[in-house]
mmCIF file of C-alpha atoms in Angstrom:
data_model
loop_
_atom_site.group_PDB
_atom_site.id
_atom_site.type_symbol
_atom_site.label_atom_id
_atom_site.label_comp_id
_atom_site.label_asym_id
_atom_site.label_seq_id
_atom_site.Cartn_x
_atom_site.Cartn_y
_atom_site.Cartn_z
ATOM 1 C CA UNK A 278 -5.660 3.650 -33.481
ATOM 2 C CA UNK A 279 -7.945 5.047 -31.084
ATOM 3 C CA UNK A 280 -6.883 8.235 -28.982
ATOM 4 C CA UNK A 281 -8.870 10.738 -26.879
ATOM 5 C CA UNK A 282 -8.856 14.523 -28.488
ATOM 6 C CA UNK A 283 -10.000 18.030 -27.624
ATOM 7 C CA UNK A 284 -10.188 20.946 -29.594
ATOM 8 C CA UNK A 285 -10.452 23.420 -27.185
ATOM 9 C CA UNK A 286 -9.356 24.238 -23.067
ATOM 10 C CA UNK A 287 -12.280 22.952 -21.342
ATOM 11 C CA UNK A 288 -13.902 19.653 -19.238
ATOM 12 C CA UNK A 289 -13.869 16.267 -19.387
ATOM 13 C CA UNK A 290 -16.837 15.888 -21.579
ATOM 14 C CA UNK A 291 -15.387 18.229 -24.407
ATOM 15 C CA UNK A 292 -12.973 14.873 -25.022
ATOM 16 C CA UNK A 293 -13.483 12.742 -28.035
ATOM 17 C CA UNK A 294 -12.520 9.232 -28.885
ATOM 18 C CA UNK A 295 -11.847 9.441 -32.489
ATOM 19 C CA UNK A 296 -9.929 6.733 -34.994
ATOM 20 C CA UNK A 297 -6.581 8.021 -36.214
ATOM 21 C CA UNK A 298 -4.020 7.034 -38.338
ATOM 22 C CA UNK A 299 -0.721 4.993 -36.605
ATOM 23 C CA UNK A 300 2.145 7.725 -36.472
ATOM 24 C CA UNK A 301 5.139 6.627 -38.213
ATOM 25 C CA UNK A 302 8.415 7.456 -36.456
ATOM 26 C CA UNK A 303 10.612 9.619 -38.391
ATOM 27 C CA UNK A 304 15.136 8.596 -38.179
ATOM 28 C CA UNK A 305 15.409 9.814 -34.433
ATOM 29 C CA UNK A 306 12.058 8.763 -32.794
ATOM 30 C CA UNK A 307 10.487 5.888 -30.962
ATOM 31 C CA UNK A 308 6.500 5.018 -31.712
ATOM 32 C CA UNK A 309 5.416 3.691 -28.489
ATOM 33 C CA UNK A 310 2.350 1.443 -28.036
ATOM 34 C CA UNK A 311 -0.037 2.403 -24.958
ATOM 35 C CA UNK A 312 -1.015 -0.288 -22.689
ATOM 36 C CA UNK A 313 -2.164 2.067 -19.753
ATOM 37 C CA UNK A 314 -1.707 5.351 -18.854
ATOM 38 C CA UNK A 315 -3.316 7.519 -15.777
ATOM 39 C CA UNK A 316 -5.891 9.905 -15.647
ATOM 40 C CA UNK A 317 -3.621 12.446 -12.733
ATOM 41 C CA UNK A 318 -4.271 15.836 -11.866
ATOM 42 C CA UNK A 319 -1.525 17.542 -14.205
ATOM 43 C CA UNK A 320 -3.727 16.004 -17.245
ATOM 44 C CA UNK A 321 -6.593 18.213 -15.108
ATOM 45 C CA UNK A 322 -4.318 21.217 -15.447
ATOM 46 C CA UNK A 323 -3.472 20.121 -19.557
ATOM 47 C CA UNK A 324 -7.129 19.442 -19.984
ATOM 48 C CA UNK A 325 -8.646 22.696 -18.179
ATOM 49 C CA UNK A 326 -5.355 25.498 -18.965
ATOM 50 C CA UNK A 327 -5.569 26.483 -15.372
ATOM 51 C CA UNK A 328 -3.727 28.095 -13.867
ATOM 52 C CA UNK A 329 -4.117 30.612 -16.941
ATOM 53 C CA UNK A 330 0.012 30.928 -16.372
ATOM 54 C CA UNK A 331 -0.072 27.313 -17.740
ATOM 55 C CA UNK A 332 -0.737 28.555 -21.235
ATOM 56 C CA UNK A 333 2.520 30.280 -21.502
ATOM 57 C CA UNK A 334 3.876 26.631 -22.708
ATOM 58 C CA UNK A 335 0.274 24.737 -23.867
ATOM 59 C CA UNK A 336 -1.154 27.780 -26.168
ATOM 60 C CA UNK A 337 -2.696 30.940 -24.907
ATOM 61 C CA UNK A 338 -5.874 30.700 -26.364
ATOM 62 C CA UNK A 339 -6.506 27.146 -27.990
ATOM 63 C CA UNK A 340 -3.821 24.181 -26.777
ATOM 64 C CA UNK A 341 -1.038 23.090 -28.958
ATOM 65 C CA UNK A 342 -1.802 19.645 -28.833
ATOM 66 C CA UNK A 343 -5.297 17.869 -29.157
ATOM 67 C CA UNK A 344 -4.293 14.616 -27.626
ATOM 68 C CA UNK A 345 -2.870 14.786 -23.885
ATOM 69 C CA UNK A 346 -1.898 12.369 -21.404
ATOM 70 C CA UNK A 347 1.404 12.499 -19.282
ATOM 71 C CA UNK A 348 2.100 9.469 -18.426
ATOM 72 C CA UNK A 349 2.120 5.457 -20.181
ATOM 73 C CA UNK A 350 3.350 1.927 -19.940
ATOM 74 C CA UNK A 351 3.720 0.317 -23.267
ATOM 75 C CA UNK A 352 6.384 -1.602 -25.344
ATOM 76 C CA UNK A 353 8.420 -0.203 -28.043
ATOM 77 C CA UNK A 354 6.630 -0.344 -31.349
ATOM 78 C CA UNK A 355 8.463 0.684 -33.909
ATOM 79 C CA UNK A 356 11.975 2.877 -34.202
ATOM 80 C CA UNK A 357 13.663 5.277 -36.177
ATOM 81 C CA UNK A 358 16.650 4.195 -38.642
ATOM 82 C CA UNK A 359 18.856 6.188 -36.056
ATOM 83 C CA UNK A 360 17.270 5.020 -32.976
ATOM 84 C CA UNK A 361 20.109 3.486 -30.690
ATOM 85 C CA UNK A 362 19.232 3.485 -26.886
ATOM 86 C CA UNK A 363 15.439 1.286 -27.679
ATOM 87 C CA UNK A 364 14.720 -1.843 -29.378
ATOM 88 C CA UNK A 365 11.249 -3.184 -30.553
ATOM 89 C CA UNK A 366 9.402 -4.923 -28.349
ATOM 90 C CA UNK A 367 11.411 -3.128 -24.550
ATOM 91 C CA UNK A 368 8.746 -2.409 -22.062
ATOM 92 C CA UNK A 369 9.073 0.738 -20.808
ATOM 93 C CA UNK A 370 7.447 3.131 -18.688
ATOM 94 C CA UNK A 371 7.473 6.937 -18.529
ATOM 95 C CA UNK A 372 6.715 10.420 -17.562
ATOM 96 C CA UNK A 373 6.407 12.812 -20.485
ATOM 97 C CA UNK A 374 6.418 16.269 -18.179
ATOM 98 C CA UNK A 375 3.801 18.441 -17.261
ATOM 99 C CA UNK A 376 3.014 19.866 -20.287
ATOM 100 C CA UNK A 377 1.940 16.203 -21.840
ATOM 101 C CA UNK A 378 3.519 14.028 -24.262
ATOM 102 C CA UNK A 379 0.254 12.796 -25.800
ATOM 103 C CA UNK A 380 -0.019 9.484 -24.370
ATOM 104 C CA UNK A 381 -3.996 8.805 -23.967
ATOM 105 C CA UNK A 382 -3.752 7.402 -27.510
ATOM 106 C CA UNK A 383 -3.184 3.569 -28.499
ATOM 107 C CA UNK A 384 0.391 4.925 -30.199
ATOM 108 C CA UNK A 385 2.427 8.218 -29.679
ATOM 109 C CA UNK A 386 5.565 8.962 -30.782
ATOM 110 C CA UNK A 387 8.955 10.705 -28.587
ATOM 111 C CA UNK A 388 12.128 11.503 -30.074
ATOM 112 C CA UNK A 389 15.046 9.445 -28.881
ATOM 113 C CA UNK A 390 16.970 12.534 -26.487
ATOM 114 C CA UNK A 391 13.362 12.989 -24.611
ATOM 115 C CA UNK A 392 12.117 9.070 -23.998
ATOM 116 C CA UNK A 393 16.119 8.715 -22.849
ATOM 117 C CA UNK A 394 15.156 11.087 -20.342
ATOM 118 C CA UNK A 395 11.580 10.536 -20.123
ATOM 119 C CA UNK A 396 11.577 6.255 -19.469
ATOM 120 C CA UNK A 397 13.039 3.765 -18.290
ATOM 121 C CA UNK A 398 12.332 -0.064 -18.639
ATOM 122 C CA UNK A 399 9.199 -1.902 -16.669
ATOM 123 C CA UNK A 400 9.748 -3.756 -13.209
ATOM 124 C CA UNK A 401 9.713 -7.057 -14.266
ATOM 125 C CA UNK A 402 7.548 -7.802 -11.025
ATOM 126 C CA UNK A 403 4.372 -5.246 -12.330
ATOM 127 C CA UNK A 404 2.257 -5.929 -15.259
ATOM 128 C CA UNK A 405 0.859 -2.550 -17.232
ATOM 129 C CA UNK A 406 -1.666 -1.650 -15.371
ATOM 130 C CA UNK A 407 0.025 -1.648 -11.676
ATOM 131 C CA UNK A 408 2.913 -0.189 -13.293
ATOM 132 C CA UNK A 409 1.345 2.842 -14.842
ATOM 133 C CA UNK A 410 0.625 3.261 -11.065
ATOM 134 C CA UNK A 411 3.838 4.361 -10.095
ATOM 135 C CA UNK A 412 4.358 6.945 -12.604
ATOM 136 C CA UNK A 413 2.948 10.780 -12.266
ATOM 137 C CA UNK A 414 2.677 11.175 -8.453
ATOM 138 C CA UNK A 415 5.266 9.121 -7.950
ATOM 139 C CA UNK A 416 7.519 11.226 -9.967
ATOM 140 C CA UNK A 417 6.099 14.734 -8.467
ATOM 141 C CA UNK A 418 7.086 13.430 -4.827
ATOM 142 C CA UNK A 419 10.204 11.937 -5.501
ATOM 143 C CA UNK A 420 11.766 15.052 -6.761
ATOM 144 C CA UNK A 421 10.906 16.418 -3.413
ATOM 145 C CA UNK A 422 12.178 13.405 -1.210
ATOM 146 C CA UNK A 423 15.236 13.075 -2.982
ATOM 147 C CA UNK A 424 15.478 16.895 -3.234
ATOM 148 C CA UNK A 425 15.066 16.965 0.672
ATOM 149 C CA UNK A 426 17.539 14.460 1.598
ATOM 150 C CA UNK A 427 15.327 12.842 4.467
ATOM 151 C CA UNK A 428 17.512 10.899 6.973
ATOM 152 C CA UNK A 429 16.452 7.878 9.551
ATOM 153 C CA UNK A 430 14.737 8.492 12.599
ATOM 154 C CA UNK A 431 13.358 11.950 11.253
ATOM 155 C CA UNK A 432 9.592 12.872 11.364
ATOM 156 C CA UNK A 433 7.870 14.120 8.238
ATOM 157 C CA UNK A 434 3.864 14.657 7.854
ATOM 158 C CA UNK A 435 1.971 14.148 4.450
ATOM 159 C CA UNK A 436 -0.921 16.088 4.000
ATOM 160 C CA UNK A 437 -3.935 15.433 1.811
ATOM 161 C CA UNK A 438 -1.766 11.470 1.709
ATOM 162 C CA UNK A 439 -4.379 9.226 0.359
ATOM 163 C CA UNK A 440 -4.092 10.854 -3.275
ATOM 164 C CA UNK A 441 -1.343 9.403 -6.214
ATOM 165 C CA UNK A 442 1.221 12.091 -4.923
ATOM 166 C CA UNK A 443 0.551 10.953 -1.347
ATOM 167 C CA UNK A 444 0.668 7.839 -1.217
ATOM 168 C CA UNK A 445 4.225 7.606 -3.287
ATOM 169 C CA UNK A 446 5.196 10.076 -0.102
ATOM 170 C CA UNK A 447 4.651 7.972 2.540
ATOM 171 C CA UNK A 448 6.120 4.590 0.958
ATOM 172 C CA UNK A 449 9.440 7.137 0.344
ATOM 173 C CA UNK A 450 9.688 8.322 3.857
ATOM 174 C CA UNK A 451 9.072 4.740 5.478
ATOM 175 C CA UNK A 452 12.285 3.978 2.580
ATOM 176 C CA UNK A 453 14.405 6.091 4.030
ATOM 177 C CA UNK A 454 13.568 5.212 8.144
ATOM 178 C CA UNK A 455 11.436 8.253 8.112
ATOM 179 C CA UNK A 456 8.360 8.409 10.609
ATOM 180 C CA UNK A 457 5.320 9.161 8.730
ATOM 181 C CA UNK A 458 2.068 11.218 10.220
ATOM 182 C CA UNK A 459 -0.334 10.946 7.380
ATOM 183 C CA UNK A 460 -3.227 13.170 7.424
ATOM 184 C CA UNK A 461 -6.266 12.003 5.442
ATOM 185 C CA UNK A 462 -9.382 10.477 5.938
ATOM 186 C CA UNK A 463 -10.046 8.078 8.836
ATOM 187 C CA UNK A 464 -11.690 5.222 6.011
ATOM 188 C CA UNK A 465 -8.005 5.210 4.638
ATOM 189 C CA UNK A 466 -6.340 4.777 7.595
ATOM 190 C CA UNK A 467 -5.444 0.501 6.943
ATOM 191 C CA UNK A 468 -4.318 1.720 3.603
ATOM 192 C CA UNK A 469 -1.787 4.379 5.494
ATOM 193 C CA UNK A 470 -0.725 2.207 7.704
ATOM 194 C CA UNK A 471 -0.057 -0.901 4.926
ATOM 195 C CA UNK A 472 2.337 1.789 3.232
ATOM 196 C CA UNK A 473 4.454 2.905 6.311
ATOM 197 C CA UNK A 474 2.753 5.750 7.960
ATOM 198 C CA UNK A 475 2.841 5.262 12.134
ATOM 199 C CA UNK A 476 0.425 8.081 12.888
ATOM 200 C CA UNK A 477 -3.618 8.787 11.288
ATOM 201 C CA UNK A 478 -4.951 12.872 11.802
ATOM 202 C CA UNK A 479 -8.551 12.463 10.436
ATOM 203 C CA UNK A 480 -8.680 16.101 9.149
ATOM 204 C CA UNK A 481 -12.499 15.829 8.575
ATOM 205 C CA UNK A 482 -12.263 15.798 12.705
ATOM 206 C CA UNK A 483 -9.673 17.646 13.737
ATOM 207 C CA UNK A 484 -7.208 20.658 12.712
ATOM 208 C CA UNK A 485 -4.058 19.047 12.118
ATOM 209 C CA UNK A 486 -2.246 22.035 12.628
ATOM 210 C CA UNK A 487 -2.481 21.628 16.191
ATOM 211 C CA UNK A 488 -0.952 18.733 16.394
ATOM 212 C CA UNK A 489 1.375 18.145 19.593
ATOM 213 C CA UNK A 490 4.300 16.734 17.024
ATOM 214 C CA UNK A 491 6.885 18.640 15.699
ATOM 215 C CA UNK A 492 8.347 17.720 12.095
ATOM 216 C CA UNK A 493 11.417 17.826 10.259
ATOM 217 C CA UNK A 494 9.281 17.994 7.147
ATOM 218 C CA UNK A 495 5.906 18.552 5.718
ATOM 219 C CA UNK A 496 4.322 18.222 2.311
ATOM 220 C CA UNK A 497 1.096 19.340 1.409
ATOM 221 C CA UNK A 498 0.562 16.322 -1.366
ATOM 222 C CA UNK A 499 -3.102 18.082 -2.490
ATOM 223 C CA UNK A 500 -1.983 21.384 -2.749
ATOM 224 C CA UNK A 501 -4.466 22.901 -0.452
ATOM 225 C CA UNK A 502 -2.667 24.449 3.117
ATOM 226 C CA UNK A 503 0.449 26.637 3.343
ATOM 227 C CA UNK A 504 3.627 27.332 5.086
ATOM 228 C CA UNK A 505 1.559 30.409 7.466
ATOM 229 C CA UNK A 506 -0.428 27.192 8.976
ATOM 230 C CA UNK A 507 1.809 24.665 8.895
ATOM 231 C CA UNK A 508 5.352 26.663 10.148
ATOM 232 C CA UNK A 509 4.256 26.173 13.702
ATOM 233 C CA UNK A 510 4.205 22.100 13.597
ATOM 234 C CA UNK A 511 8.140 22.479 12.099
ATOM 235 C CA UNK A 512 11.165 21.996 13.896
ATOM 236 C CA UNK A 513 13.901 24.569 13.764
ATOM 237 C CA UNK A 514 15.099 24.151 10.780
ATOM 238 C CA UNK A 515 12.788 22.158 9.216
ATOM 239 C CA UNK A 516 10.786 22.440 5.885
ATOM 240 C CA UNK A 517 7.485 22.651 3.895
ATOM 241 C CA UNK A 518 7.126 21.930 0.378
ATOM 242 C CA UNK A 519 3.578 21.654 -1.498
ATOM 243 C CA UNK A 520 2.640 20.538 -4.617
ATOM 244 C CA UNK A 521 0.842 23.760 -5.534
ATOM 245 C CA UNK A 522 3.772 25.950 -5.895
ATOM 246 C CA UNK A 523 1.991 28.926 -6.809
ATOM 247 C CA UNK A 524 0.358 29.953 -3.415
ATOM 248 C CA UNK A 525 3.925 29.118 -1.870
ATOM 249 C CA UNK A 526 6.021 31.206 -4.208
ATOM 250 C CA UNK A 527 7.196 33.953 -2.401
ATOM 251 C CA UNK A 528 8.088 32.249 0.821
ATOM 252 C CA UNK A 529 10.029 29.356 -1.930
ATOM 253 C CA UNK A 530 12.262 32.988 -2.342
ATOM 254 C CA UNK A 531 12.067 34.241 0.431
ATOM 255 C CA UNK A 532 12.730 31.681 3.136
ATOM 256 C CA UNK A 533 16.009 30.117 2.096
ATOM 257 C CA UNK A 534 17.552 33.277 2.545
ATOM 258 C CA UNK A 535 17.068 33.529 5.970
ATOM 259 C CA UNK A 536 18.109 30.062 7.544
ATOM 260 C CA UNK A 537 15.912 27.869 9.873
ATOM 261 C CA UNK A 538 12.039 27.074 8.527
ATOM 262 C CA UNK A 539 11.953 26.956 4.731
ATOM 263 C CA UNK A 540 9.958 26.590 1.757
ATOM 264 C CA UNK A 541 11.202 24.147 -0.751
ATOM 265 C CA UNK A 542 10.409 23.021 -4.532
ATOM 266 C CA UNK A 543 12.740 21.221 -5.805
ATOM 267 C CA UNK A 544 13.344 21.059 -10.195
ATOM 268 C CA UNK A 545 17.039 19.942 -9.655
ATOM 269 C CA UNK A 546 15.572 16.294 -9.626
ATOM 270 C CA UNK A 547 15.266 15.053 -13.078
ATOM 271 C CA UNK A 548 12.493 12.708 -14.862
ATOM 272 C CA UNK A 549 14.346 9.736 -15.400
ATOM 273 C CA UNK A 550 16.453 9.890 -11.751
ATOM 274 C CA UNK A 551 12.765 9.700 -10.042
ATOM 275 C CA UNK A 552 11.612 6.913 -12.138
ATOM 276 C CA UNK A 553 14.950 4.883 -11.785
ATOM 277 C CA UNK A 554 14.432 5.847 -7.686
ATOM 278 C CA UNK A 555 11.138 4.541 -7.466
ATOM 279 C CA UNK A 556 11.815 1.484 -10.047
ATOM 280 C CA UNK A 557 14.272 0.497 -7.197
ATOM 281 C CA UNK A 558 11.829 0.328 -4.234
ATOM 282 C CA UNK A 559 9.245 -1.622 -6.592
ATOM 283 C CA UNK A 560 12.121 -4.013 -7.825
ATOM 284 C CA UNK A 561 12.947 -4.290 -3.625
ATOM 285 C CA UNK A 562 9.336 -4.595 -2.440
ATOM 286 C CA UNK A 563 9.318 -1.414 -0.758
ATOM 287 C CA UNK A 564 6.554 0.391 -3.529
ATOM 288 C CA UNK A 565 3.649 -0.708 -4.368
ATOM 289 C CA UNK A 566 1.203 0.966 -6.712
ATOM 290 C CA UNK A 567 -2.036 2.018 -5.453
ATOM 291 C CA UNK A 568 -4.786 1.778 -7.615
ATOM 292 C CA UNK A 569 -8.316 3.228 -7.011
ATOM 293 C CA UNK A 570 -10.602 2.704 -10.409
ATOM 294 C CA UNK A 571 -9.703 1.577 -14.174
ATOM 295 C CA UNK A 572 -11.295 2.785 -16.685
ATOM 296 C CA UNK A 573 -11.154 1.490 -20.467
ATOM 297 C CA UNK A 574 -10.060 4.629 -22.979
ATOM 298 C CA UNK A 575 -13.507 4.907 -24.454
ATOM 299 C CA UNK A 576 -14.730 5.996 -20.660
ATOM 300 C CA UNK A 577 -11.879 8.296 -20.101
ATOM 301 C CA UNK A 578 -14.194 11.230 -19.702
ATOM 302 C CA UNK A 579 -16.011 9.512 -16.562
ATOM 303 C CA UNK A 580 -12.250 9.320 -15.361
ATOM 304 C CA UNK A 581 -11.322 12.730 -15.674
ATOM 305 C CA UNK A 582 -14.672 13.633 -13.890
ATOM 306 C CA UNK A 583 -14.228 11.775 -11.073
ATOM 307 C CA UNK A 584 -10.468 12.289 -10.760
ATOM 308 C CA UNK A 585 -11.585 16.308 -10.925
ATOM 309 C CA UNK A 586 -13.941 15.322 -7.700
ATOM 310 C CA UNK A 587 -11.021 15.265 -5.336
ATOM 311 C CA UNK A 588 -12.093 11.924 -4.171
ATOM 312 C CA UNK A 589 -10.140 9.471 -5.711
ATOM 313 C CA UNK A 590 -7.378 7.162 -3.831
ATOM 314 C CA UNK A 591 -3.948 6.116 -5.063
ATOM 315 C CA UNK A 592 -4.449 6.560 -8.888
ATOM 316 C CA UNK A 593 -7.066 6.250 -11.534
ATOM 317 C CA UNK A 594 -5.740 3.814 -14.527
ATOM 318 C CA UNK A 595 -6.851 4.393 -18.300
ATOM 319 C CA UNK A 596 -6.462 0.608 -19.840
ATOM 320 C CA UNK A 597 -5.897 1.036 -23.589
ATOM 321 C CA UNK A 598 -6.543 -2.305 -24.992
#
């Protein structure tokens, strides 16, 4: 099989396509065969061990495991003698974590416990490729919607909304009756609007934070703005949530204790709850995956690149055939 490996923390170009042997499941795992996987900004984080804190669970100095990737569509290969919950040949699709599961390889094995948690079956409606869109940033903002309990007729504003992450936002928010201001660039606008958001800020010409709307919610889907320039454009007691928790942390303490405008992050949301959530909406019509470049395996390294360039839109697929 063919899989992309590094030896070391480090860029896109330090990955190496290399021929390896097919795993062989031992009594309790699943060997699941890639079809397509992403290349996302948490495989950025794997790939690069920053943040440094990041380490604490990859390997301080050199990273536990050469072969990353966090997310996949595939079918069930093969399966342990003890293996009840998968059969060979179920299409299934997954999120292995943050910290990887070792999916940008042709075949990668889970045990049983995890993939129960960590997959569910394919949309029959999606084919590999369309649904390994709906998979890492989908996952990241449903924790927060469903965390955040939006209701009908609120307002909620998605910053940085053209990326994997906020894209799954919007289509959320429109699920639930939510109005949607997405701020992004003004070329992306139609695709905004296609998934449910009412209201374009161009950020490129304008500040968004003075907008003249005020919002039950706000998520920063890029990571880049904080609660100090966003609390103004929130209602009483409304809230901000980002996807880079770490410049957020104290006021994710510090706000809940003392009522109206808060900063949330929700990990009570687990893996296979998001999936099932947004395996509804596709199943209903009401998600559809966005997808800005493929790339076959063997080019994964021009993927990660331009993924890294904060340009891309919707998601960039790694086709493993």
């Amino acid at each position: 099989m063919k899989a992309a490996v590094r030896t070391k923390y480090g860029l896109p170009g330090d990955l190496t396509i290399k021929e390896l042997d097919i795993p062989t499941p031992k009594d309790d795992e699943v060997l699941i065969r890639v079809h397509a996987t992403t290349a996302n900004r948490t495989d950025c984080h794997v790939l690069s061990g920053k943040p440094f804190v990041m380490r604490l669970f990859t390997g301080l100095f050199k990273p536990r495991a050469s072969i990353i990737g966090t997310d996949f569509t595939g079918e069930i290969a093969a399966t342990g003698s003890a293996v009840q919950s998968f059969k060979v040949g179920d299409k299934v699709m997954g999120f292995g974590g943050a910290f990887t599961c070792g999916s940008h390889a042709q075949y990668f094995l889970l045990p049983e416990l995890k993939a129960t948690r960590a997959m569910v079956t394919m949309p029959a409606n999606l084919n590999y490729e369309q649904a390994a869109a709906c998979l890492e940033g989908a996952v990241w903002a449903s924790m927060q919607v469903l965390g955040s309990k939006p209701q009908a007729g609120q307002k909620a504003m998605v910053y940085g909304a053209s990326g994997a992450i906020g894209c799954a936002y919007v289509q959320f928010f429109k699920s639930y009756g939510v109005s949607v201001t997405a701020v992004c660039r003004m070329e992306q606008a139609a695709l905004m609007r296609s998934l449910g958001a009412e209201k374009i800020i161009d950020y490129t010409k304008q500040d968004f934070t003075k907008d003249d709307e005020r919002y039950d919610m706000i998520f920063d889907a890029v990571g880049k703005t904080t609660f100090v320039k966003c609390k103004k454009l929130l209602k009483k007691n409304g809230i901000f949530g980002s996807s880079n928790g770490a410049i957020n942390f104290l006021w994710i303490l510090v706000t809940p204790l003392f009522g109206g405008k808060k900063v949330v992050f929700h990990f009570s949301i687990k893996i296979r709850e998001a999936l099932e959530f947004t395996k509804g909406l596709i199943e209903k019509g009401e998600f559809v995956p966005v997808i800005d470049r493929t790339y076959p395996l063997d080019k994964i390294a021009e993927a990660f690149t331009y993924v890294a360039s904060g340009q891309k839109i919707g998601n960039v697929i790694i086709k493993m055939d």
